[in-house]
Short mmCIF file of C-alpha atoms in Angstrom, two decimals:
data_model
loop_
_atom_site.label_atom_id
_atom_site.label_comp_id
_atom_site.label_asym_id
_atom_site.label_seq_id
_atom_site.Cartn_x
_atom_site.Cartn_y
_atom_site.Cartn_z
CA UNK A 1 -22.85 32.96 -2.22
CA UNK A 2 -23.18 29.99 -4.67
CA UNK A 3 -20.47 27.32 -4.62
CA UNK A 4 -21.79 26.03 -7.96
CA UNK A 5 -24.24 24.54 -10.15
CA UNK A 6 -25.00 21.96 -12.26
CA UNK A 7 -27.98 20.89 -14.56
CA UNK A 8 -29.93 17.53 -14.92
CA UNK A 9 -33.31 16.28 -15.86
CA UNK A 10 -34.99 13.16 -15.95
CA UNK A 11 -37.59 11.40 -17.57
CA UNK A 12 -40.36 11.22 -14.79
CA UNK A 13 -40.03 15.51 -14.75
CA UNK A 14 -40.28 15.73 -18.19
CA UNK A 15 -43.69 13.90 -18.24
CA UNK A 16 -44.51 16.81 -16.21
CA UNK A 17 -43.45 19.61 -18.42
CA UNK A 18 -40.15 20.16 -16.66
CA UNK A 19 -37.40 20.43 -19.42
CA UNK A 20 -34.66 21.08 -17.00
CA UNK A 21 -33.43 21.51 -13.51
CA UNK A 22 -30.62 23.80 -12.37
CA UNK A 23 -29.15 22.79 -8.61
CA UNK A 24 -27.23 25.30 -7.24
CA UNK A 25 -24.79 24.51 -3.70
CA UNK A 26 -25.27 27.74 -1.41
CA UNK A 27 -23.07 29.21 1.14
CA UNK A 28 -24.84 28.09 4.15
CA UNK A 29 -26.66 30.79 4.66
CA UNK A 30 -29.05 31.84 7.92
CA UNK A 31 -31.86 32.21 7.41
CA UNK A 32 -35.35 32.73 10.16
CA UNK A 33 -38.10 33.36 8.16
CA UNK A 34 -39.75 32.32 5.09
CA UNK A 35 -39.21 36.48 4.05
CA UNK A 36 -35.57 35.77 4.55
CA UNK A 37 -35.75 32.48 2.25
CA UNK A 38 -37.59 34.43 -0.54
CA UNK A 39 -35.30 36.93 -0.38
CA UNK A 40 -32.59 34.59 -1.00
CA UNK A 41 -34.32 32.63 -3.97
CA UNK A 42 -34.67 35.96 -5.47
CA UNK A 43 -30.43 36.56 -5.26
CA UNK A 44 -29.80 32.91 -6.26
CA UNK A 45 -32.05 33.66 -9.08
CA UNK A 46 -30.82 36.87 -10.18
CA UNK A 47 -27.08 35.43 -10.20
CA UNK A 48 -27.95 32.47 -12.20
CA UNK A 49 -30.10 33.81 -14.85
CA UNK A 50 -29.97 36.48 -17.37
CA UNK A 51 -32.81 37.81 -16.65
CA UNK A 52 -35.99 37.17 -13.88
CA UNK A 53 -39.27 37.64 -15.84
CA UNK A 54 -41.32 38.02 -13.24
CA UNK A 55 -42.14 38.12 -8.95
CA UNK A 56 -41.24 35.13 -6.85
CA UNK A 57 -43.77 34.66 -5.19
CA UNK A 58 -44.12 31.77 -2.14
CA UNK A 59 -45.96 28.44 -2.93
CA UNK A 60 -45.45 26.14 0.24
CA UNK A 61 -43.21 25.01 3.32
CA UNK A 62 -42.75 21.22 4.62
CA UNK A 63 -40.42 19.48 6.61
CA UNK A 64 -38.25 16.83 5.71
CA UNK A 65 -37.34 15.30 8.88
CA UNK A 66 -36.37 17.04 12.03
CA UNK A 67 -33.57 18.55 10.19
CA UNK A 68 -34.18 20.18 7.14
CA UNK A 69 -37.13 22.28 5.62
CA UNK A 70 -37.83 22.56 1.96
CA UNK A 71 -39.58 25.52 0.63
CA UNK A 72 -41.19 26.00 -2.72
CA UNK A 73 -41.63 29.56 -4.79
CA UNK A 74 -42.75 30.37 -8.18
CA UNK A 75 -40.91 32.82 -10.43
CA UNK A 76 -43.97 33.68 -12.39
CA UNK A 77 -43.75 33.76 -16.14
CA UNK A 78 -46.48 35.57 -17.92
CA UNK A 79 -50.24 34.54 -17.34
CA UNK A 80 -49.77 30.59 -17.36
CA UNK A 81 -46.19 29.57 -16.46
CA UNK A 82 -43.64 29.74 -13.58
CA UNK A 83 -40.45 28.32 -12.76
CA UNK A 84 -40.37 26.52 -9.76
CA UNK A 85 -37.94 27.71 -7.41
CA UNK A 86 -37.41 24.73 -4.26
CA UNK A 87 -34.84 25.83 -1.48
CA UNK A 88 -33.26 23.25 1.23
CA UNK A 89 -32.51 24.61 4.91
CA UNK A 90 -30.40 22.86 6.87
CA UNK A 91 -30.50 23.63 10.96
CA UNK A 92 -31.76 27.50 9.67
CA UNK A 93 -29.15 27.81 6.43
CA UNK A 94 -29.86 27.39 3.10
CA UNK A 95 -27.64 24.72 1.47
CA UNK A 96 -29.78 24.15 -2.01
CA UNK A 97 -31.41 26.20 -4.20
CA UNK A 98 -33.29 24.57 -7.50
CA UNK A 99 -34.76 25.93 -10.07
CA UNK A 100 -37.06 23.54 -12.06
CA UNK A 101 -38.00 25.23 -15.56
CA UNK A 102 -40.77 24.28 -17.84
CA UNK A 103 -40.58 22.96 -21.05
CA UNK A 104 -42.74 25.98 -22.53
CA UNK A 105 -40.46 28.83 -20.74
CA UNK A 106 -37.33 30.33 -22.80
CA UNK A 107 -34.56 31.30 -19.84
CA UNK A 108 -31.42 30.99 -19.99
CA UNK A 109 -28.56 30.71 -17.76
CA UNK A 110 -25.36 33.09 -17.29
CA UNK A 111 -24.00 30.99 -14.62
CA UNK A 112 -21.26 28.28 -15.43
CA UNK A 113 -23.07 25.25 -15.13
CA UNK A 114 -20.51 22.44 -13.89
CA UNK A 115 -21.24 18.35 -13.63
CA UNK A 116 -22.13 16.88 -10.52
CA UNK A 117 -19.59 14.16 -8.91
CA UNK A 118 -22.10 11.96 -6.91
CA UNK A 119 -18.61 10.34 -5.47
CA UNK A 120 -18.03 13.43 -3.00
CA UNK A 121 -22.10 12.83 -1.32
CA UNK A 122 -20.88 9.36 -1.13
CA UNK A 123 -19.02 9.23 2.62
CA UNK A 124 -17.29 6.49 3.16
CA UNK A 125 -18.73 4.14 5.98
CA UNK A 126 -19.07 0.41 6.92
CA UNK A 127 -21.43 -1.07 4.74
CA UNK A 128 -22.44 -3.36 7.80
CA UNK A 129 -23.88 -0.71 9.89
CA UNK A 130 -27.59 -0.70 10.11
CA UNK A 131 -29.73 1.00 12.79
CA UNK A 132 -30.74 -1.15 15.42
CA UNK A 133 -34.26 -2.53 14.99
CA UNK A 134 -35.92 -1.42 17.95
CA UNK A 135 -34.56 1.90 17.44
CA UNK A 136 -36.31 4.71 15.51
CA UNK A 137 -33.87 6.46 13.21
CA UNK A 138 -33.07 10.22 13.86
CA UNK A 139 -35.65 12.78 12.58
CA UNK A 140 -38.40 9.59 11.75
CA UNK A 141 -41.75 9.18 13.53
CA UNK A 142 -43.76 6.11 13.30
CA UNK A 143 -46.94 6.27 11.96
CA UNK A 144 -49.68 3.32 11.22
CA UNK A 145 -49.86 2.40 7.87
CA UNK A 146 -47.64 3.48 4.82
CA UNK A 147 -48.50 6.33 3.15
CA UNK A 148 -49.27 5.85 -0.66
CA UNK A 149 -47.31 8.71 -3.07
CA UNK A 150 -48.05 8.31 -6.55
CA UNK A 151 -46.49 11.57 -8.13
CA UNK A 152 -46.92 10.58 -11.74
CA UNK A 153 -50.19 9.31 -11.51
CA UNK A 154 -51.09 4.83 -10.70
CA UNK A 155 -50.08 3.42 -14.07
CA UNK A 156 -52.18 0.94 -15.88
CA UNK A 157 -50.53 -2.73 -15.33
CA UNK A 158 -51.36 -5.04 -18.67
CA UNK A 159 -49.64 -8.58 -17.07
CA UNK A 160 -50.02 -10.01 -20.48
CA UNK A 161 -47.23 -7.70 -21.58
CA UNK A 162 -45.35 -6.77 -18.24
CA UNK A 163 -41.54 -7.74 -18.48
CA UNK A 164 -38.72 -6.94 -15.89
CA UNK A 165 -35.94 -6.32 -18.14
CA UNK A 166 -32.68 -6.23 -16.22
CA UNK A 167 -29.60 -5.12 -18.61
CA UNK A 168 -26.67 -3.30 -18.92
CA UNK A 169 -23.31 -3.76 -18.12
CA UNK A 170 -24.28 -7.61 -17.45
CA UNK A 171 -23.09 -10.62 -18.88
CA UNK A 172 -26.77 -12.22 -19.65
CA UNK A 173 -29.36 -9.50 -19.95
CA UNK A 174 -33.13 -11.16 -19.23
CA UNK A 175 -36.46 -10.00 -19.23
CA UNK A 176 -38.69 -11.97 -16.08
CA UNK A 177 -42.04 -12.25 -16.49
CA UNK A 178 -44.11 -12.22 -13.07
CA UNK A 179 -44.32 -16.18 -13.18
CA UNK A 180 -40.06 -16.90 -14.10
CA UNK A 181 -39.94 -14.30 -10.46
CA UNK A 182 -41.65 -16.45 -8.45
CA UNK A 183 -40.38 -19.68 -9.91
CA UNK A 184 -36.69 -18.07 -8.73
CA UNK A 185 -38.17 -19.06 -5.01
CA UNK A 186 -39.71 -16.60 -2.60
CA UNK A 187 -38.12 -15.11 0.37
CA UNK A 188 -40.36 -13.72 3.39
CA UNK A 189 -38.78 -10.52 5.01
CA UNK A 190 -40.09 -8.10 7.76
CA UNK A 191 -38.78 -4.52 7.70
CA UNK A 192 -39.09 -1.22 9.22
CA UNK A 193 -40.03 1.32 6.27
CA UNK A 194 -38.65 4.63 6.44
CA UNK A 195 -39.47 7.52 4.50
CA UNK A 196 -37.47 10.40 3.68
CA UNK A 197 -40.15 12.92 4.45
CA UNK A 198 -39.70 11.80 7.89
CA UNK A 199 -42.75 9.06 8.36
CA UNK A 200 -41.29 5.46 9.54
CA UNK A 201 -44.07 1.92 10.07
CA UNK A 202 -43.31 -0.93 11.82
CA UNK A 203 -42.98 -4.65 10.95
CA UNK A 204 -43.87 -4.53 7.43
CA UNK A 205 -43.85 -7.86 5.66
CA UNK A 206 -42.77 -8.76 1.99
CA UNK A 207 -42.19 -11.46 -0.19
CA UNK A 208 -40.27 -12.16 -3.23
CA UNK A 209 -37.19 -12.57 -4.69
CA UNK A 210 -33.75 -11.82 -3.51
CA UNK A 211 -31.45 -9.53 -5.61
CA UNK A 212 -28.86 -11.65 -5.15
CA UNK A 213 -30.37 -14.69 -7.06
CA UNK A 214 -31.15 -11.77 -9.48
CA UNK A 215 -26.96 -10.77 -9.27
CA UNK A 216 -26.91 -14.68 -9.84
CA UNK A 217 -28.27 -15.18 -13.22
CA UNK A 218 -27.22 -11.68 -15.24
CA UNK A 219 -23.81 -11.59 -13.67
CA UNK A 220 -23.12 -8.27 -13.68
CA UNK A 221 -18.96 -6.90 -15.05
CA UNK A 222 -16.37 -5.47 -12.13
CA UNK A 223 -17.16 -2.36 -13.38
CA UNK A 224 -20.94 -1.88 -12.18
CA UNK A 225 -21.21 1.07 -9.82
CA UNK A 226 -25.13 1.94 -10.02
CA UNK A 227 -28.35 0.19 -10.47
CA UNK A 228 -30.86 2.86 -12.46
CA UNK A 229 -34.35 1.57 -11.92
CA UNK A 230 -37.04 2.47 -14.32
CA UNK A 231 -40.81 2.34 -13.85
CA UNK A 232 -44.20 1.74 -15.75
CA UNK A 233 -45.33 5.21 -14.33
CA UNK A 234 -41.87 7.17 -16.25
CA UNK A 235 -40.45 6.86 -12.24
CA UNK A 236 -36.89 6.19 -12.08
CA UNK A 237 -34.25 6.33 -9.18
CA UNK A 238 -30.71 5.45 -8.39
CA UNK A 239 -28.72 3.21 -6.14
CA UNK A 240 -25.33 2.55 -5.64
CA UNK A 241 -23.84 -1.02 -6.47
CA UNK A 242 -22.71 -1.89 -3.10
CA UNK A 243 -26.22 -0.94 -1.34
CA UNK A 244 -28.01 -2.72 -4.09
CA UNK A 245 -26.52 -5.87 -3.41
CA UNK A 246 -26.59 -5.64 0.10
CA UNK A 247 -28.37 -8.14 2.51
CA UNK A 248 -32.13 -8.03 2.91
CA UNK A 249 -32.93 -6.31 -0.42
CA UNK A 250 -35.67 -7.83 -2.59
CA UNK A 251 -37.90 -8.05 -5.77
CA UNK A 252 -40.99 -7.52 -3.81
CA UNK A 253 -44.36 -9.45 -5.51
CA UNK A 254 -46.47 -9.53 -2.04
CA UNK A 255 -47.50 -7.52 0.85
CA UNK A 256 -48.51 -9.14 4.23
CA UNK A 257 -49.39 -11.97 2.81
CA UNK A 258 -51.21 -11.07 -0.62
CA UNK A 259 -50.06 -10.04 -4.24
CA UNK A 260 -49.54 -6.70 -3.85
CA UNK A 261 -51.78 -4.10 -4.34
CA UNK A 262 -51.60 -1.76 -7.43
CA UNK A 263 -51.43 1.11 -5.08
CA UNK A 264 -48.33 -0.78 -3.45
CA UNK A 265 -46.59 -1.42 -7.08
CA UNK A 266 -48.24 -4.49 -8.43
CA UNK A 267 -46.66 -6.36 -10.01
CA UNK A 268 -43.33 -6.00 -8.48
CA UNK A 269 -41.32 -3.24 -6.68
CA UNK A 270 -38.00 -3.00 -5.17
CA UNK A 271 -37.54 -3.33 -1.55
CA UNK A 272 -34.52 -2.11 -0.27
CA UNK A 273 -34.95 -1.12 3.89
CA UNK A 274 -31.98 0.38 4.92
CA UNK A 275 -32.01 3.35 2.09
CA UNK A 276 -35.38 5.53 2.01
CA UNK A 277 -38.27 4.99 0.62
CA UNK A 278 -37.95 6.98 -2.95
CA UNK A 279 -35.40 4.42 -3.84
CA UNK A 280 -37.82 1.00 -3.32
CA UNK A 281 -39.21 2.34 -6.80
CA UNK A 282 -43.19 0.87 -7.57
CA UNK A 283 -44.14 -0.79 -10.31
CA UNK A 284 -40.81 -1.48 -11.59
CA UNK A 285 -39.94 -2.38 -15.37
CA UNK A 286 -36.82 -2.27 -16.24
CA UNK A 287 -33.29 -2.51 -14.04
CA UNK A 288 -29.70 -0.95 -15.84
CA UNK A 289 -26.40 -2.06 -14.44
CA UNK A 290 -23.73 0.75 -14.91
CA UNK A 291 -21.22 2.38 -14.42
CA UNK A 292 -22.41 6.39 -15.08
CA UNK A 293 -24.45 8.31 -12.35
CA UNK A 294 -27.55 9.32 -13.54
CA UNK A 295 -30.30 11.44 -11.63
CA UNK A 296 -33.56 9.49 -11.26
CA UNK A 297 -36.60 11.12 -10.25
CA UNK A 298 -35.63 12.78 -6.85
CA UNK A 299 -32.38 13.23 -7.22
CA UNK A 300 -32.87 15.49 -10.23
CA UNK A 301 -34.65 17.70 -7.37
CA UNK A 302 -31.88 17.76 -5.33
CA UNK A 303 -32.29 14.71 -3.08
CA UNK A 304 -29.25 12.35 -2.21
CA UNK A 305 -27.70 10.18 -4.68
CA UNK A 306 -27.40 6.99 -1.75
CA UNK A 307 -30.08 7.73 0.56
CA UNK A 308 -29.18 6.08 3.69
CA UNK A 309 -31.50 5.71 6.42
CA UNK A 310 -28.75 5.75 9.72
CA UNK A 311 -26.73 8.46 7.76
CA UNK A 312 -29.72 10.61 7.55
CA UNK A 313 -28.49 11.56 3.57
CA UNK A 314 -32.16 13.30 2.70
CA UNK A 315 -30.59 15.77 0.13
CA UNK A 316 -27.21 16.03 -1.80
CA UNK A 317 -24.51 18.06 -0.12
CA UNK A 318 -22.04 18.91 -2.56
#
């Protein structure tokens, strides 16, 4: 039933009292009903742990696209806890189960917990191939305006002591205030902006500076294979070198023609249209160079390591 599982964390979960996420790769199972998904959690659960202390219970459904469904249960744990349980469906099997577990809850896990190898999500494909603009990518649907998601809370922005640091494996780390970004020159770009929940708008316009005049002036080492991004809010992501660098990808300081808004990621956010929308991180503080995966935010819950838009890679696969 369970191919395997691994555990991660990051920082952006543990600022919400989550000490730990196990990610366990299902058979794919059928399932037709949220019954039949409980049910499931509830096996997962029992294999995995040593012991269940107490009902799963159902919290919510949502879609994720026209593909897959997530659904969200609570293993509850005495009067004031629970473990979140989160379980990905796929075309009516389950391919994911996740068990998020609080800081303040002591359960432990029988299971062999083995490390995740982001290489085998990452299929390989031209790096040239975008979707066509006129055409809306599979399981999207275009909506008016962007919605705002601010799942940590809108941090407080002090511009006096705002830096983008941008380190790592690099030959000349820097730290760029808001005025040496737009002195690097300002590039106007219109996008389509998709996000992974399945939401897409039209002809969105940004301005600021391309990554590559970033690339430029650190000159990152031959062995870079991931950008981690880091945000005021404790928000962090991941993206692959090679998208990173690609094409079209920017520093973004304005929004249809105005700084942008603090509910947009003032004072800068990453742009980066052809991957979804978790990884064009707001309010961004800090950008790492390396050459270790690590889980940001989202993909600690399960979601994919690349994110591509006309790949449809929504959640981790292996």
């Amino acid at each position: 039933m369970i191919k395997g599982c691994y555990e991660t964390s990051s920082i952006g979960l543990s600022l919400k009292g989550v000490s730990s996420v196990i990610d366990c790769v299902v058979e794919h199972l059928e399932v037709y009903s949220v019954p039949d998904i409980r049910k499931l959690a509830e096996n997962i659960a029992r294999t995995v742990f040593e012991n269940i202390p107490g009902e799963v219970v159902f919290d919510s459904s949502e879609s994720i696209g026209y593909t897959h469904t997530l659904h969200r249960f609570r293993i509850l744990v005495g009067r004031d806890s629970h473990v979140g349980v989160r379980v990905v469906v796929r075309d009516k099997r389950a391919i994911r189960v996740l068990f998020t577990i609080p800081s303040n809850v002591n359960i432990k896990s029988k299971y062999r917990v083995a490390l995740y190898t982001p290489e085998l999500d990452l299929v390989k494909v031209d790096t040239a191939r975008t979707t066509s603009s006129t055409q809306l990518p599979r399981g999207q649907v275009y909506i008016d305006v962007p919605i705002v998601y601010a799942i940590l809370g809108v941090p407080r922005v002090d511009l006096s002591k705002w830096l983008l640091h941008i380190e790592g494996l690099v030959e000349k780390p820097i730290g760029l205030t808001l005025l040496d970004l737009y002195e690097l020159g300002v590039e106007r770009i219109k996008i389509d902006f998709h996000c992974v929940t399945g939401w897409s708008v039209r002809g969105l316009e940004f301005a600021g500076v391309l990554v590559k005049r970033i690339i430029g002036l650190v000159r990152p080492l031959s062995t870079v294979k991931w950008v981690y991004v880091e945000s005021l809010d404790g928000y962090s992501t991941i993206i692959p070198y090679e998208e990173f660098t690609r094409n079209g990808v920017i520093i973004a300081l304005e929004m249809s023609g105005k700084p942008l808004d603090i509910l947009h990621g003032y004072p800068a956010r990453l742009i980066v249209p052809h991957l979804y929308g978790w990884k064009s991180a707001k309010w961004i503080s800090r950008l790492v160079f390396t050459d270790k995966y690590s889980d940001g935010y989202w993909e600690a819950l399960g979601y994919h390591p690349r994110g591509r838009v006309d790949l449809e890679e929504r959640f981790k696969n292996n």
